[in-house]
């Protein structure tokens, strides 16, 4: 049993940012991380050619900019390097191989009780640890678990299938017939990567998506600082239509809601075209509709077509697994493990619980969340401990 002031669950960028802000205010905190490293999503669960989708000025964590010589769109490796510096600069020391199994608020003691599976033991015996803290920061991520849809026949599929979080690059798919399922940013980029590696690539596009270029997104981010979302959406869609004319001819529909309104309300990001669209237009990457069922290597699509594939990559998204371990607090997180409250009142709940990284704004939202949380805890602890007599 160990007691501290703040427990932070998760050592992703959100948890690191919060720990840094707390350390600056000398508030004791412990970061618990189930993997053996920080930023595990960036180190272990993302593909090689990934770059930050937004220019660097929108992606930094509190109190540390990217170096001036960093490229505008920081690649995955560069972001990890930035986080390495961040962790040493702010003296953040996560405890690794600690999987939080449950967190319960003890009303009488007015403390959180956190039960943790410790896998970092020398003799490989899993130990249970219990921590107590006045405050709990949920930083376990919106993308905690990869999800694969339940498709008839998938368990008997004759080829190999993986979730996009296991995809590194297309080397081993050269010369193979590969199907990417899902047309979000991961799916579109992985399809392009596979094509570059010489795989015969097809992509399932079922939902409508906005397709934009990096430059359009950058422009929109700047406009959003001055104009209402509605206006920015209108302008952005008009520009996108000029560049990506008649995408519906290739099976890609545009949603009715605007790209940034959609991002805020449903968390669905616009797709940033990395080169996939021109390959779709030239039919080097083929677009297919939804899947109906799988029979050995044959995949049957909703349009009646049957095609054989050697491999399937499911870029079908993620879910937050908060509700698996956070007991109670259902007024904070819904059944999907996503926040009920929306920006900008989202980061604080009842009984000393906070969350960071759940505002559907990617890295951009972390900085203010982390600072708000640290300041709020600071004002609460100074009162409670009588420091400000
Ligand atoms: C492929 C991909 C590309 C992306 N690109 C961008 C981008 O360019 N720009 C952008 O802003 N956002 C991007 N995102 C969104 C991205 O998820 C966030 O920006 C960022 O990584 C989220 O940080 P986080 O700290 O909230 O969560 P994570 O990075 O997911 O970190 C959460 C940590 O909590 C740990 N954890 C979870 N549950 C437990 C538990 N029960 N016990 C202990 N530890 C636990 C996890 O192991 C993980 O290390 C991308 C996401 C993906 C999947
Ligand atoms: C590529 O895959 C498509 C299925 O989408 C298939 O019809 C075609 O025959 C494949 N081409 C080659 C060269 O294997």
XYZ file of C-alpha atoms and ligand atoms in Angstrom:
456
model
C 0.000 0.000 0.000
C 1.405 3.357 -1.023
C -0.071 6.811 -0.610
C 0.526 9.876 -2.778
C -1.311 13.070 -3.715
C -2.013 12.354 -7.392
C -2.152 9.108 -9.363
C -1.974 9.444 -13.145
C -3.105 6.446 -15.186
C -1.186 6.244 -18.473
C 2.196 7.532 -19.637
C 1.121 8.698 -23.077
C 1.647 12.347 -24.054
C -1.396 13.310 -21.947
C -0.126 11.680 -18.763
C 3.389 13.035 -19.313
C 2.063 16.569 -19.813
C 0.091 16.358 -16.566
C 2.997 14.952 -14.585
C 5.237 17.756 -15.891
C 2.755 20.426 -14.797
C 2.432 18.841 -11.351
C 6.200 18.482 -10.970
C 6.645 22.170 -11.713
C 4.336 22.917 -8.780
C 6.091 20.303 -6.590
C 2.906 18.281 -6.209
C 3.764 14.622 -5.574
C 2.422 12.327 -8.303
C 2.897 8.788 -9.559
C 2.396 7.821 -13.209
C 1.278 4.209 -13.709
C 1.826 2.658 -17.153
C 0.936 -0.879 -18.218
C 3.566 -1.064 -20.973
C 7.339 -1.085 -20.440
C 7.830 2.440 -21.851
C 6.144 5.821 -22.106
C 4.310 6.882 -25.280
C 3.655 3.241 -26.117
C 1.207 4.190 -28.857
C 3.946 6.111 -30.650
C 6.701 3.607 -29.938
C 4.878 0.312 -30.431
C 1.478 0.757 -31.967
C 1.929 3.036 -34.957
C 3.318 2.671 -38.450
C 6.714 3.805 -39.703
C 5.647 6.536 -42.095
C 3.384 8.289 -39.560
C 3.851 12.024 -39.057
C 1.934 14.407 -36.816
C -1.092 15.562 -38.784
C -0.888 19.144 -37.617
C 1.974 21.642 -37.841
C 4.311 21.480 -34.853
C 3.051 24.693 -33.248
C -0.270 22.903 -32.533
C 1.263 19.722 -31.093
C 3.690 20.642 -28.343
C 3.159 19.830 -24.683
C 3.171 22.501 -21.939
C 6.359 24.521 -21.329
C 8.420 23.037 -24.185
C 8.264 23.931 -27.875
C 9.604 21.779 -30.655
C 13.126 22.813 -31.634
C 13.264 25.469 -34.385
C 14.975 23.031 -36.758
C 12.230 20.395 -36.383
C 10.206 19.929 -39.573
C 6.733 21.525 -39.678
C 5.111 18.091 -39.644
C 7.099 16.143 -37.086
C 7.636 12.466 -37.972
C 6.928 9.710 -35.459
C 10.635 9.289 -34.557
C 11.033 13.039 -34.050
C 8.021 13.145 -31.785
C 9.455 10.303 -29.691
C 12.757 12.205 -29.487
C 10.854 15.301 -28.336
C 9.094 13.225 -25.659
C 12.443 11.763 -24.517
C 13.659 15.295 -23.880
C 10.385 16.257 -22.247
C 10.549 13.364 -19.809
C 14.103 14.167 -18.739
C 13.540 17.923 -18.653
C 10.625 17.610 -16.218
C 11.954 14.670 -14.238
C 9.043 12.367 -15.035
C 9.523 8.820 -13.772
C 6.598 6.575 -14.715
C 6.261 3.183 -13.093
C 6.145 0.666 -15.912
C 4.421 -2.682 -16.300
C 1.727 -1.491 -13.919
C -1.718 -2.230 -15.251
C -4.459 -0.410 -13.391
C -7.183 -2.963 -12.753
C -9.593 -0.887 -10.708
C -10.025 2.546 -9.188
C -12.700 3.175 -6.604
C -13.442 6.312 -4.610
C -13.701 5.718 -0.886
C -16.276 8.242 0.279
C -15.370 7.941 3.974
C -11.636 8.321 3.543
C -12.145 10.832 0.675
C -9.472 9.032 -1.283
C -9.081 6.986 -4.417
C -8.064 3.391 -4.042
C -6.226 2.025 -7.041
C -5.510 -1.642 -7.534
C -2.626 -2.386 -9.865
C -1.207 -5.524 -11.427
C 2.566 -5.263 -11.188
C 4.296 -7.239 -13.937
C 7.728 -5.741 -13.246
C 8.796 -8.359 -10.766
C 12.116 -10.156 -11.100
C 10.713 -13.645 -10.759
C 7.841 -13.024 -13.230
C 5.248 -13.449 -10.523
C 2.475 -10.939 -10.954
C 1.953 -8.949 -7.799
C -0.974 -6.844 -6.744
C -0.230 -3.348 -5.492
C -2.627 -0.890 -3.917
C -2.190 2.869 -4.131
C -4.258 5.549 -2.464
C -4.441 9.162 -3.547
C -6.517 12.269 -3.065
C -6.684 12.893 -6.836
C -6.940 10.612 -9.845
C -6.016 11.681 -13.377
C -7.345 9.461 -16.166
C -4.845 9.639 -19.035
C -5.296 6.171 -20.482
C -6.191 7.451 -23.924
C -9.095 7.484 -26.340
C -7.239 4.872 -28.382
C -6.560 2.329 -25.716
C -7.789 -0.783 -27.563
C -7.964 -1.530 -31.267
C -11.396 -2.650 -32.408
C -12.139 -5.187 -35.139
C -15.725 -5.547 -36.342
C -17.550 -8.787 -35.910
C -17.684 -10.163 -39.473
C -19.307 -13.451 -40.332
C -16.543 -15.969 -41.072
C -13.578 -13.912 -39.838
C -12.424 -16.641 -37.439
C -12.129 -19.084 -40.331
C -10.359 -16.602 -42.649
C -7.691 -18.379 -44.723
C -5.263 -15.450 -44.760
C -3.586 -13.234 -42.169
C -5.378 -10.355 -40.525
C -4.163 -7.658 -38.145
C -5.392 -4.439 -36.586
C -3.764 -1.264 -37.879
C -2.013 -0.834 -34.527
C 0.155 -3.866 -35.404
C 1.027 -2.567 -38.868
C 4.566 -1.202 -39.203
C 5.162 -1.135 -42.965
C 4.298 -3.027 -46.139
C 7.552 -4.955 -46.582
C 6.092 -8.383 -46.024
C 3.029 -7.669 -48.172
C 4.926 -7.071 -51.419
C 3.205 -8.930 -54.274
C 0.267 -9.923 -52.100
C -3.399 -9.047 -52.458
C -4.178 -6.958 -49.412
C -7.443 -5.449 -48.229
C -7.495 -2.431 -45.923
C -10.766 -2.024 -44.044
C -11.605 1.514 -42.949
C -11.032 4.858 -44.566
C -9.934 7.079 -41.700
C -6.441 8.516 -41.580
C -4.827 5.196 -40.651
C -6.624 3.202 -43.346
C -5.947 5.705 -46.106
C -2.289 6.058 -45.197
C -1.701 2.336 -44.752
C -3.303 1.687 -48.166
C -0.872 4.171 -49.694
C 2.049 2.615 -47.830
C 1.084 -0.885 -48.994
C 0.863 0.321 -52.589
C 4.337 1.863 -52.259
C 5.682 -1.453 -51.034
C 4.266 -3.224 -54.071
C 1.171 -4.830 -52.603
C -1.939 -5.158 -54.752
C -4.053 -2.944 -52.533
C -7.791 -2.465 -52.099
C -9.629 -0.415 -49.495
C -13.103 -0.748 -48.045
C -14.826 2.630 -47.894
C -18.139 2.413 -46.118
C -18.621 5.723 -44.342
C -18.596 9.192 -45.851
C -15.363 11.132 -45.195
C -13.975 14.593 -45.745
C -10.745 14.514 -47.707
C -8.419 17.476 -47.179
C -4.772 18.265 -47.762
C -2.349 19.096 -44.948
C -2.281 22.678 -46.167
C -6.082 22.955 -46.007
C -6.032 21.689 -42.425
C -3.262 24.096 -41.478
C -5.179 26.999 -42.964
C -8.341 25.907 -41.176
C -6.517 25.636 -37.833
C -5.411 29.227 -38.204
C -8.885 30.396 -39.282
C -10.466 28.584 -36.321
C -8.642 30.978 -34.004
C -10.625 33.875 -35.475
C -13.766 32.515 -37.124
C -16.621 30.320 -35.934
C -16.387 26.646 -36.805
C -19.343 26.859 -39.205
C -17.640 29.466 -41.358
C -14.342 27.589 -41.380
C -16.168 24.402 -42.389
C -17.871 26.179 -45.295
C -14.639 27.627 -46.628
C -12.725 24.385 -46.167
C -15.344 22.267 -47.926
C -15.463 24.716 -50.844
C -11.693 24.508 -51.261
C -11.678 20.739 -50.881
C -14.353 20.464 -53.585
C -12.150 22.381 -55.979
C -9.261 19.998 -55.489
C -11.158 16.726 -54.962
C -13.853 16.950 -57.537
C -16.399 14.142 -57.852
C -14.845 11.733 -55.417
C -18.218 9.986 -55.232
C -17.404 8.531 -58.650
C -14.708 6.520 -56.839
C -16.940 5.432 -53.980
C -16.019 8.225 -51.547
C -18.941 10.321 -50.271
C -18.682 13.597 -48.389
C -20.479 13.841 -44.998
C -23.303 16.373 -44.633
C -21.761 17.914 -41.506
C -18.643 20.038 -41.922
C -15.190 18.562 -41.160
C -14.401 20.431 -37.940
C -17.936 20.335 -36.588
C -17.850 16.574 -37.161
C -14.489 16.281 -35.428
C -15.771 18.099 -32.367
C -19.092 16.324 -32.082
C -18.184 12.767 -33.043
C -14.391 12.710 -32.854
C -14.147 11.660 -36.494
C -11.198 13.447 -38.101
C -11.101 14.567 -41.700
C -8.813 12.409 -43.810
C -5.565 14.087 -44.686
C -4.587 12.906 -48.120
C -1.005 11.659 -48.217
C -1.228 10.570 -51.871
C -3.880 7.867 -51.608
C -6.539 9.766 -53.546
C -4.539 10.014 -56.747
C -3.872 6.255 -56.543
C -7.596 5.676 -56.092
C -8.352 7.879 -59.089
C -5.862 5.989 -61.238
C -7.381 2.761 -59.892
C -4.016 1.538 -58.665
C -5.748 1.309 -55.278
C -9.213 -0.176 -55.644
C -12.211 0.945 -53.578
C -14.674 -1.663 -52.357
C -17.924 -1.288 -50.391
C -18.716 -2.918 -47.022
C -17.900 -6.570 -46.309
C -20.709 -9.075 -45.973
C -18.904 -12.251 -45.008
C -15.700 -14.228 -45.306
C -15.346 -17.779 -46.607
C -11.769 -19.024 -46.335
C -9.844 -16.496 -48.495
C -12.937 -15.276 -50.331
C -14.417 -12.042 -49.148
C -17.973 -11.252 -50.149
C -18.891 -7.575 -50.414
C -22.271 -5.894 -50.063
C -22.409 -5.270 -53.829
C -22.324 -9.045 -54.394
C -18.699 -9.093 -55.578
C -16.408 -11.849 -54.239
C -12.637 -11.239 -54.159
C -9.747 -13.240 -52.689
C -7.252 -11.553 -50.379
C -4.067 -12.847 -48.757
C -4.251 -10.386 -45.880
C -6.608 -7.912 -44.235
C -5.595 -4.827 -42.258
C -8.378 -3.570 -40.019
C -8.007 0.181 -39.682
C -11.348 0.193 -37.939
C -10.522 2.393 -35.008
C -10.096 2.238 -31.292
C -12.003 2.426 -28.108
C -11.181 3.755 -24.707
C -11.138 1.033 -22.067
C -11.677 3.328 -19.065
C -14.898 1.684 -18.010
C -13.072 -1.638 -17.558
C -11.193 -0.321 -14.549
C -12.787 2.919 -13.396
C -15.582 1.866 -11.072
C -18.418 4.305 -10.532
C -17.858 7.700 -12.228
C -20.424 6.809 -14.861
C -21.470 10.411 -14.879
C -18.028 11.213 -16.295
C -17.604 8.478 -18.912
C -20.334 6.953 -21.074
C -20.704 3.290 -22.136
C -18.110 3.782 -24.862
C -15.647 5.135 -22.320
C -15.875 8.595 -23.833
C -16.551 11.812 -21.943
C -20.086 12.940 -21.366
C -19.176 16.590 -20.772
C -17.874 18.509 -23.711
C -15.105 21.050 -24.222
C -14.223 23.310 -22.358
C -15.832 21.890 -19.165
C -14.650 18.349 -19.692
C -11.460 17.969 -17.670
C -12.820 17.873 -14.123
C -15.227 15.432 -12.504
C -16.484 14.853 -8.977
C -14.400 13.510 -6.067
C -11.022 14.661 -7.280
C -11.130 12.900 -10.637
C -9.712 14.549 -13.726
C -9.158 13.478 -17.305
C -6.757 14.576 -19.981
C -6.677 13.530 -23.621
C -10.391 12.814 -24.001
C -11.573 16.039 -25.583
C -11.350 14.626 -29.126
C -8.849 17.294 -30.060
C -5.711 15.215 -30.285
C -2.480 16.621 -28.930
C -3.788 20.140 -29.283
C -6.128 19.813 -26.329
C -3.594 18.321 -23.887
C -1.670 21.404 -23.003
C -4.547 23.389 -21.574
C -6.117 20.315 -19.924
C -2.875 19.418 -18.146
C -2.290 22.969 -16.953
C -5.889 23.384 -15.775
C -5.694 20.131 -13.839
C -2.383 20.937 -12.157
C -3.560 24.412 -11.181
C -6.829 23.081 -9.838
C -5.067 20.439 -7.753
C -2.614 23.073 -6.559
C -5.371 25.356 -5.288
C -7.138 22.402 -3.626
C -4.065 21.042 -1.892
C -2.814 24.371 -0.628
C -6.191 24.981 1.011
C -6.468 21.451 2.367
C -2.942 21.324 3.725
C -3.162 24.836 5.124
C -0.110 26.082 3.213
C -1.697 29.424 2.493
C -2.218 30.579 6.093
C -2.089 5.963 -35.698
C -2.436 7.194 -34.894
C -1.989 8.436 -35.296
C -2.284 9.579 -34.580
N -1.813 10.776 -35.013
C -2.102 11.893 -34.305
C -1.611 13.171 -34.718
O -0.921 13.276 -35.720
N -1.914 14.253 -33.984
C -2.693 14.161 -32.858
O -2.923 15.168 -32.218
N -3.166 12.988 -32.459
C -2.915 11.859 -33.149
N -3.408 10.660 -32.745
C -4.254 10.608 -31.565
C -3.357 10.131 -30.432
O -3.962 9.045 -29.847
C -3.075 11.206 -29.454
O -2.579 12.336 -29.998
C -2.109 10.779 -28.316
O -1.217 9.730 -28.530
C -2.991 10.405 -27.217
O -2.245 10.509 -26.060
P -2.794 9.990 -24.730
O -1.711 10.179 -23.752
O -4.135 10.564 -24.447
O -3.079 8.439 -25.009
P -2.053 7.297 -25.417
O -0.961 7.818 -26.248
O -2.897 6.190 -25.945
O -1.442 6.872 -24.011
C -2.196 6.234 -23.016
C -1.291 5.330 -22.206
O -2.051 4.772 -21.149
C -1.691 3.414 -20.970
N -2.806 2.722 -20.326
C -4.052 2.531 -20.820
N -4.817 1.853 -19.943
C -4.025 1.612 -18.850
C -4.250 0.941 -17.605
N -5.437 0.401 -17.301
N -3.223 0.882 -16.739
C -2.025 1.447 -17.019
N -1.764 2.091 -18.180
C -2.754 2.167 -19.093
C -1.406 2.938 -22.373
O -0.560 1.816 -22.370
C -0.757 4.166 -23.018
O 0.650 4.140 -22.945
C -3.087 9.486 -33.430
C -3.540 8.246 -33.023
C -3.238 7.104 -33.731
C -3.765 5.782 -33.265
C -5.400 -7.212 -57.545
O -6.526 -7.319 -56.678
C -7.768 -7.282 -57.375
C -8.848 -7.356 -56.304
O -9.178 -6.099 -55.827
C -7.873 -8.432 -58.353
O -9.097 -8.355 -59.069
C -6.696 -8.404 -59.316
O -6.721 -9.560 -60.131
C -5.378 -8.327 -58.552
N -4.288 -8.104 -59.499
C -3.197 -8.845 -59.513
C -2.181 -8.444 -60.526
O -3.037 -9.784 -58.746
